[in-house]
Short mmCIF file of C-alpha atoms in Angstrom, two decimals:
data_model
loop_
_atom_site.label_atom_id
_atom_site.label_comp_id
_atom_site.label_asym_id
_atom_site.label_seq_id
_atom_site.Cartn_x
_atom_site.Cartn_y
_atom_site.Cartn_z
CA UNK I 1 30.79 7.30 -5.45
CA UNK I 2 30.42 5.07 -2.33
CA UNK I 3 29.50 1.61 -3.25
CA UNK I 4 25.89 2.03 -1.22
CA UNK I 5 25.56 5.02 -3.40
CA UNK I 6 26.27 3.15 -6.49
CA UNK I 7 23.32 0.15 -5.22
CA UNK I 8 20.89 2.63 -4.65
CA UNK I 9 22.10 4.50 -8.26
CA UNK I 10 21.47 0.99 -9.74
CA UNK I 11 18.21 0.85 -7.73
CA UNK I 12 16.66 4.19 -9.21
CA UNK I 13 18.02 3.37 -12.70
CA UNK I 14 15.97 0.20 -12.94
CA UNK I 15 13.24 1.78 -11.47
CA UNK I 16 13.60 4.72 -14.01
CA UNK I 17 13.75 2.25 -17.35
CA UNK I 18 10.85 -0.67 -15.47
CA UNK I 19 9.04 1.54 -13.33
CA UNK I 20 7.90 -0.27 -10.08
CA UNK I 21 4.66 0.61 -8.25
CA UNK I 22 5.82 0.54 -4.59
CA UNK I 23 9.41 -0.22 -5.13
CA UNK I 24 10.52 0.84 -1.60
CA UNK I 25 7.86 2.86 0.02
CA UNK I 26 4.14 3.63 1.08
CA UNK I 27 3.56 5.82 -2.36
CA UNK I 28 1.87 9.57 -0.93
CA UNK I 29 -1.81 10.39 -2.45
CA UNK I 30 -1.82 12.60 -5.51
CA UNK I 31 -2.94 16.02 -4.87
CA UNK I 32 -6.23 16.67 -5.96
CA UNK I 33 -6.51 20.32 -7.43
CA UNK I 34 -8.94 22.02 -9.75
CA UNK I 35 -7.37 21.61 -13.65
CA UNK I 36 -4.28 19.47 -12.16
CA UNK I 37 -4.64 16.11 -13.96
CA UNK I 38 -1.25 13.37 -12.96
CA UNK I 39 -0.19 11.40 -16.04
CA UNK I 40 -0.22 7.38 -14.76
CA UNK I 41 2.81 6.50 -15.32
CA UNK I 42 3.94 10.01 -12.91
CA UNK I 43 1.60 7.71 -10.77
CA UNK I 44 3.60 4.34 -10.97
CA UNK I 45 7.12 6.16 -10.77
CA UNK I 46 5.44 7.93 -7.62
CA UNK I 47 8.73 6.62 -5.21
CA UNK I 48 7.79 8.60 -1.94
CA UNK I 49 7.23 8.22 1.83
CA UNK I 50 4.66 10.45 2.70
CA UNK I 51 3.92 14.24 1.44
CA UNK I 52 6.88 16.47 1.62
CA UNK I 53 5.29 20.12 0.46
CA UNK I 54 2.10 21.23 1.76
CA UNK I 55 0.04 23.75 -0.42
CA UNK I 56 0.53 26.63 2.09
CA UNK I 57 4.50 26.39 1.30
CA UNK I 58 3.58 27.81 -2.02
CA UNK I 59 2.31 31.02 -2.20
CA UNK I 60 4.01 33.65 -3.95
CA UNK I 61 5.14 31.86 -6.88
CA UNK I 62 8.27 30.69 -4.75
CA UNK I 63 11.45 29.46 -6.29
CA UNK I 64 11.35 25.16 -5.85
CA UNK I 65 13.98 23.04 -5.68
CA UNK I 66 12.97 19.29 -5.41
CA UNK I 67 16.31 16.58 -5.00
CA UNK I 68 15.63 13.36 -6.21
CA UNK I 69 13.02 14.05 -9.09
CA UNK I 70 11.24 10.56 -9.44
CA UNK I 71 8.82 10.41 -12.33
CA UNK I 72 7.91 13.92 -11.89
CA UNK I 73 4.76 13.90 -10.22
CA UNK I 74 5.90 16.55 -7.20
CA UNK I 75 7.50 18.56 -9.68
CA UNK I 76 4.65 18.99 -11.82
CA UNK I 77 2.65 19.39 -8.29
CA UNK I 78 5.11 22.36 -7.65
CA UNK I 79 4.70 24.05 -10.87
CA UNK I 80 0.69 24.03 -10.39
CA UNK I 81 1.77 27.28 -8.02
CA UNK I 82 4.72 28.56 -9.59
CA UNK I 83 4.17 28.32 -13.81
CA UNK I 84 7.20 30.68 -14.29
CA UNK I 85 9.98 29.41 -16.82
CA UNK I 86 12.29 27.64 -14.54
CA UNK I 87 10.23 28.16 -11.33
CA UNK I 88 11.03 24.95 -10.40
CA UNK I 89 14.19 22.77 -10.28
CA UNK I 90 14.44 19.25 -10.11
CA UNK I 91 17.88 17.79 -9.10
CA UNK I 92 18.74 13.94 -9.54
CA UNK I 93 21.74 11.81 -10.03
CA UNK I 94 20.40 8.89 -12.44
CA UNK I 95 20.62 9.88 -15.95
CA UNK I 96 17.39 7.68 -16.68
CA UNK I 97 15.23 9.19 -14.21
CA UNK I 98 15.70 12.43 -15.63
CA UNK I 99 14.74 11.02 -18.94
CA UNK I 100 11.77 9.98 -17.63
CA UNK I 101 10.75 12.83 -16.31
CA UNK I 102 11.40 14.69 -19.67
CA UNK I 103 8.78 12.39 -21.12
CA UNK I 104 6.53 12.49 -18.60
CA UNK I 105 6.12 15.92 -18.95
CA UNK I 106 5.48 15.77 -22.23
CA UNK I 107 2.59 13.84 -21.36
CA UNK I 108 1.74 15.96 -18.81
CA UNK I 109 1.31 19.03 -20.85
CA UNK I 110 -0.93 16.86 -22.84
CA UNK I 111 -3.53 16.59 -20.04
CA UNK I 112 -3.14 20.02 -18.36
CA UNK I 113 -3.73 22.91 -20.48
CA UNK I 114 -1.88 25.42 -17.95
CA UNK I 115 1.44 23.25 -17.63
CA UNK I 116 4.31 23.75 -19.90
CA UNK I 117 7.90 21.59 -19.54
CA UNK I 118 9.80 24.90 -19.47
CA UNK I 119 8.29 25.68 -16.08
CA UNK I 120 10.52 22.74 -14.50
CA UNK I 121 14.97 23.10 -15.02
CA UNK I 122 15.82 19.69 -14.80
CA UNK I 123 19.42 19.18 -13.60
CA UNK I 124 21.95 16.74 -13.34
CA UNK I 125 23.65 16.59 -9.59
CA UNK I 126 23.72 14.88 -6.46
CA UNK I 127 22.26 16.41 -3.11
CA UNK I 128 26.09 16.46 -1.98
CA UNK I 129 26.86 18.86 -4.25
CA UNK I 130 23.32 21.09 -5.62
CA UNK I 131 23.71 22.83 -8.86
CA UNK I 132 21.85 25.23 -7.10
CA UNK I 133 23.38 28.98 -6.64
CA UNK I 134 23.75 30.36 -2.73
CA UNK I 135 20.50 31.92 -1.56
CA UNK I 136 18.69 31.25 -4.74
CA UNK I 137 15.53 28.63 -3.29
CA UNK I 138 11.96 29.69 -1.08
CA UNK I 139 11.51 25.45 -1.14
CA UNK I 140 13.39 22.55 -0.83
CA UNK I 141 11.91 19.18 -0.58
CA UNK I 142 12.94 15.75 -0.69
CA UNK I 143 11.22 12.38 -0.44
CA UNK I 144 12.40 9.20 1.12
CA UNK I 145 16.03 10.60 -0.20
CA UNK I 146 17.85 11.92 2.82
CA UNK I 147 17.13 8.16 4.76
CA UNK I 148 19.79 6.47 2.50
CA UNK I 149 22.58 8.50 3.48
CA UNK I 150 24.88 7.29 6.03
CA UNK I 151 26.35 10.05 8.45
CA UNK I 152 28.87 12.04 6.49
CA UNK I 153 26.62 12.48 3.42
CA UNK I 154 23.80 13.47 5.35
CA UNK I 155 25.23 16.06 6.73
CA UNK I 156 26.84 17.25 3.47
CA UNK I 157 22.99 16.47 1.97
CA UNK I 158 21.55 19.00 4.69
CA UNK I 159 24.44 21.84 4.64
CA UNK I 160 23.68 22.12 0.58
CA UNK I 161 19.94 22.41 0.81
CA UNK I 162 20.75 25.04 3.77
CA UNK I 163 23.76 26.68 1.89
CA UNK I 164 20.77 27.33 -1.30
CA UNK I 165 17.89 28.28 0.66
CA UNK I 166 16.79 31.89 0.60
CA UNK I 167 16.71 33.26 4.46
CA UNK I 168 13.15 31.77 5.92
CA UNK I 169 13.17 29.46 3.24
CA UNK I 170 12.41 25.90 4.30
CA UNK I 171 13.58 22.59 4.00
CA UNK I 172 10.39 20.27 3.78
CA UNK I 173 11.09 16.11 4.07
CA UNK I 174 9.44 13.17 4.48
CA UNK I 175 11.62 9.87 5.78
CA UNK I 176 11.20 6.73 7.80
CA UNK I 177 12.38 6.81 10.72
CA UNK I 178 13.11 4.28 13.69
CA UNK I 179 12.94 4.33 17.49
CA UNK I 180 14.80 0.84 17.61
CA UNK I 181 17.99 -0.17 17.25
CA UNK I 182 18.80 -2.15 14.05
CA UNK I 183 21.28 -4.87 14.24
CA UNK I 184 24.77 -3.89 11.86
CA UNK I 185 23.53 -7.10 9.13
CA UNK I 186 20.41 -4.57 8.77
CA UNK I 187 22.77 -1.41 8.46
CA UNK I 188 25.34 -2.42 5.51
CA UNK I 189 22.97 -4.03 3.74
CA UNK I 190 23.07 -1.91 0.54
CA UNK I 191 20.27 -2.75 -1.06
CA UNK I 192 17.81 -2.21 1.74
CA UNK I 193 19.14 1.06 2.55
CA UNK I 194 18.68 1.97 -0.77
CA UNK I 195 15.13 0.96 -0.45
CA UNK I 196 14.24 3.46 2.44
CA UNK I 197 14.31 0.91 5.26
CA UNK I 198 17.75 0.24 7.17
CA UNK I 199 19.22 3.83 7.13
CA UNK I 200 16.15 4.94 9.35
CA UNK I 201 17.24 7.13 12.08
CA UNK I 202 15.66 7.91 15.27
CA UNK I 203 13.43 11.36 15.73
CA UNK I 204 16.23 13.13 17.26
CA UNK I 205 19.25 11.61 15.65
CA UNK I 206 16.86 12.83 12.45
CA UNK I 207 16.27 16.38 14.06
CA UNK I 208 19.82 16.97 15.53
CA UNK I 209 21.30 16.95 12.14
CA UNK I 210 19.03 19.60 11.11
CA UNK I 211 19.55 21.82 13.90
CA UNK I 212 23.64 21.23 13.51
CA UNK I 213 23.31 22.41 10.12
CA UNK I 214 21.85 25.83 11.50
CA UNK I 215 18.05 25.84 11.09
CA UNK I 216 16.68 27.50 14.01
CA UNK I 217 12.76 26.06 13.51
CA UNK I 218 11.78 22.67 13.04
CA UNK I 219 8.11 21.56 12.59
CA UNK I 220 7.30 17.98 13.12
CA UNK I 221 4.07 18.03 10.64
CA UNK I 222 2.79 13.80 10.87
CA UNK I 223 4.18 10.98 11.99
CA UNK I 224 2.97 7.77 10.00
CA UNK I 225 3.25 3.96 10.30
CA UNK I 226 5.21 2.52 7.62
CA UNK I 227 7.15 -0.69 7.48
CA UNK I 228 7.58 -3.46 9.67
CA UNK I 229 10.81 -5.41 9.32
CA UNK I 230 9.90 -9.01 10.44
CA UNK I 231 12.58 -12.06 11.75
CA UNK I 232 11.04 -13.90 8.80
CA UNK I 233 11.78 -11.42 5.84
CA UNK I 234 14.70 -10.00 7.24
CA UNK I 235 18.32 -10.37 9.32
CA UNK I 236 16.46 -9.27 12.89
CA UNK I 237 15.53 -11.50 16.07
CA UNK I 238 13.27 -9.05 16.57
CA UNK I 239 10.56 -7.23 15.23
CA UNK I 240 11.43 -3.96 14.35
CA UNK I 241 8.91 -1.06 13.65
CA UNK I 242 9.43 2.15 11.07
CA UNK I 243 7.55 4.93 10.60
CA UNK I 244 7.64 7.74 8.28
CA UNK I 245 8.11 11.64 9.67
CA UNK I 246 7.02 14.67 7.31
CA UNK I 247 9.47 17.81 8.35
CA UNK I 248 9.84 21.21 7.98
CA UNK I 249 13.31 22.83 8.88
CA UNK I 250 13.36 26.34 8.32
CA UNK I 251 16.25 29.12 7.97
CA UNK I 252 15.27 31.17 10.34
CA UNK I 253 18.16 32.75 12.67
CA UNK I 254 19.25 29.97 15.32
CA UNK I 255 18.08 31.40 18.71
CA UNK I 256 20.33 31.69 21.57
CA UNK I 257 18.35 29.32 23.75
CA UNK I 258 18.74 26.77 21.05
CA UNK I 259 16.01 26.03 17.99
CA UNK I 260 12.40 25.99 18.28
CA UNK I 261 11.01 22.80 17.71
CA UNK I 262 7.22 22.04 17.17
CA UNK I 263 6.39 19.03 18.18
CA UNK I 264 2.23 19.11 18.25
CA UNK I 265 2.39 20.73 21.64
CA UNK I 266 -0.36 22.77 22.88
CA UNK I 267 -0.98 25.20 26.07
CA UNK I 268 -4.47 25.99 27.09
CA UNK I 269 -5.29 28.55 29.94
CA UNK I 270 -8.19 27.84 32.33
CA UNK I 271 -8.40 30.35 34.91
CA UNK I 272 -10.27 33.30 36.03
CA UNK I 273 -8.80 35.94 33.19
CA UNK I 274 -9.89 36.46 30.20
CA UNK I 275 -6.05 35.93 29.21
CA UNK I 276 -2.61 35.26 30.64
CA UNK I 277 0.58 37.09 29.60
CA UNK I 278 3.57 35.14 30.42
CA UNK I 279 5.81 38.33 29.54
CA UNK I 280 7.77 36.67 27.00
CA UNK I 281 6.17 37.08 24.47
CA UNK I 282 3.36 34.06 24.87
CA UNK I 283 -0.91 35.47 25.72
CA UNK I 284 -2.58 32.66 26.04
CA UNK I 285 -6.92 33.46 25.57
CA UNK I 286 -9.00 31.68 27.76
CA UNK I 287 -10.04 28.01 27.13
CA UNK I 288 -8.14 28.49 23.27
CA UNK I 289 -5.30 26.15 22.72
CA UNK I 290 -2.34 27.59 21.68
CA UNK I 291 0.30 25.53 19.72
CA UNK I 292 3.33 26.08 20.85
CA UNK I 293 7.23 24.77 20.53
CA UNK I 294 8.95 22.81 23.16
CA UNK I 295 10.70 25.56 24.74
CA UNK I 296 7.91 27.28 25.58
CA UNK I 297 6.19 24.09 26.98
CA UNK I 298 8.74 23.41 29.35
CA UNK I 299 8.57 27.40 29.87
CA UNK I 300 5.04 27.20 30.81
CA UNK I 301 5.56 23.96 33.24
CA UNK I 302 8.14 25.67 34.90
CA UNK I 303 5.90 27.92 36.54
CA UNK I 304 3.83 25.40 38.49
CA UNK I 305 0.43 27.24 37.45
CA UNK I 306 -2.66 24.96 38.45
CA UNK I 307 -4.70 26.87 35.42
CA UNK I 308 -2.59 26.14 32.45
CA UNK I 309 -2.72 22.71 30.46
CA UNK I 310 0.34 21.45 28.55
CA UNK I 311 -0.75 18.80 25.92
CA UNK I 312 1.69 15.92 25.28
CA UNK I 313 3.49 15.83 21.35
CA UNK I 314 1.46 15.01 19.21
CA UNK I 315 3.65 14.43 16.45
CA UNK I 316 1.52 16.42 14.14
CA UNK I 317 1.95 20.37 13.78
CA UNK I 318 -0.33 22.45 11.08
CA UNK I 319 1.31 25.81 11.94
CA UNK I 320 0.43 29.07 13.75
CA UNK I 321 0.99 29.33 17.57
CA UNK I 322 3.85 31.03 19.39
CA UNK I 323 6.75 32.01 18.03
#
């Protein structure tokens, strides 16, 4: 283990044994579902970014894997959809998290009737190397994980959760991320990539590795403020601004034009039609946006109609549209 990896192991065991409202990020809300009822201290050990899963990715009773497991709040969120023995696996490195999680479920089928501790597999294993068979996963997720990693790892972090995933499974995230450049005091500090702030990549830097990895649809679902790092607090002459991205990378066939990437683009057609057919696939209705990916935008554009309307991103895609 990398000696950044063995901070941020320290980091997460601490937090594990003294759990630490806040320890490095904006905590995401609690989802608020009829009979689900979140323990507190699943609450204080609640070490996220921003939401990862949305309740549409769970339908079907699918097969969850969640890396990095926390106090066990997601994974107890998961298993509100899937309450299968072993419908949901939960992945993490730190001995003492795992603990914790054991005994917060404990709790947890104390104040939720439905839930039993058998519905989540807790594992042992780092996101380098899942525990996970080939093929075996609808869902991945990960929260304010994937950050931390410098460039080698992340890429072995993302070809694992694609090497597990079912085809048309998905990959759903939530990370900081950063337009700026950060000095290389900010980088190699260990501790404050371990705490989800200097190993912040920009958008595309974020997006590329996904796409390298093979996953031929992206969905860019919110884009959040999250941190400021500040010449006072930190080793930066300049201000420096983070904000936290919510992802979906699916594994769906990598098109030969290159992936499809929704980016809270929309097309709406204003002219005398009731519709217009663009012959690749794409009918736009009359005066109905139409969400659609960044191919298609620049598509659209590149026939210099004067009836059709091509929003700017957004940053915030809820599904449907085009392709």
């Amino acid at each position: 283990m990398s000696n950044y990896l063995e901070t941020t192991h320290d980091v997460y065991k601490e937090a594990a044994l003294t759990p630490d409202v806040g320890l490095c990020c904006t905590t995401n809300p609690i989802w608020e579902l009829p009979g689900l009822k979140i323990p507190k201290i699943m609450q204080e050990m609640n070490y996220g970014c921003g939401s990862t899963v949305h309740a549409r990715d769970l339908t079907n009773n699918p097969k969850t894997l969640y890396v990095g497991v926390g106090g066990g709040m997601e994974l107890l969120q998961f298993a509100y959809f899937n309450r299968q023995k072993g419908g949901i696996v939960g992945v993490d490195v730190v001995d003492e998290m795992l603990e914790a999680s054991r005994k917060n479920f404990i709790e947890a089928e104390a104040e939720n009737d439905w839930f039993k501790s058998e519905f989540v597999d807790l594992k042992k294993g780092d996101a380098m190397n899942l525990p996970v068979e080939d093929n075996s996963i609808d869902v991945a997720a990960q929260n304010c994980l994937f950050n931390i990693f410098k460039e080698d790892d992340l890429k072995s972090a993302i070809a694992e959760m694609y090497r597990v995933l079912k085809p048309h499974g998905r990959l759903v995230m939530s990370d900081p991320t950063c337009e700026q450049p950060m000095n290389d005091t900010l980088r190699n500090d260990e501790r404050l990539r371990a705490l989800c702030l200097s190993g912040s990549l920009p958008i595309a830097e974020y997006v590329k590795a996904l796409t390298d990895a093979g996953f031929g649809t992206i969905e860019i679902r919110a884009r959040k403020p999250y941190r400021i790092l500040d010449p006072k607090n930190y080793p930066t002459d300049e201000l420096i601004y983070i904000e936290s991205i919510e992802v979906a990378a699916i594994k769906d066939p990598m098109p030969e034009d290159g992936p499809c990437m929704f980016t809270g683009k929309a097309a709406i057609y204003y002219g005398d039609e009731d519709f217009f057919d663009d012959k690749a696939g794409h009918i736009l209705l009359k005066n109905q946006p139409l969400a659609i990916c960044d191919k298609t935008a620049n598509a659209l554009k590149a026939l210099n109609r004067d009836d059709i309307y091509i929003s700017e991103s957004t940053y915030h895609y809820d599904g449907g549209g085009c392709c």
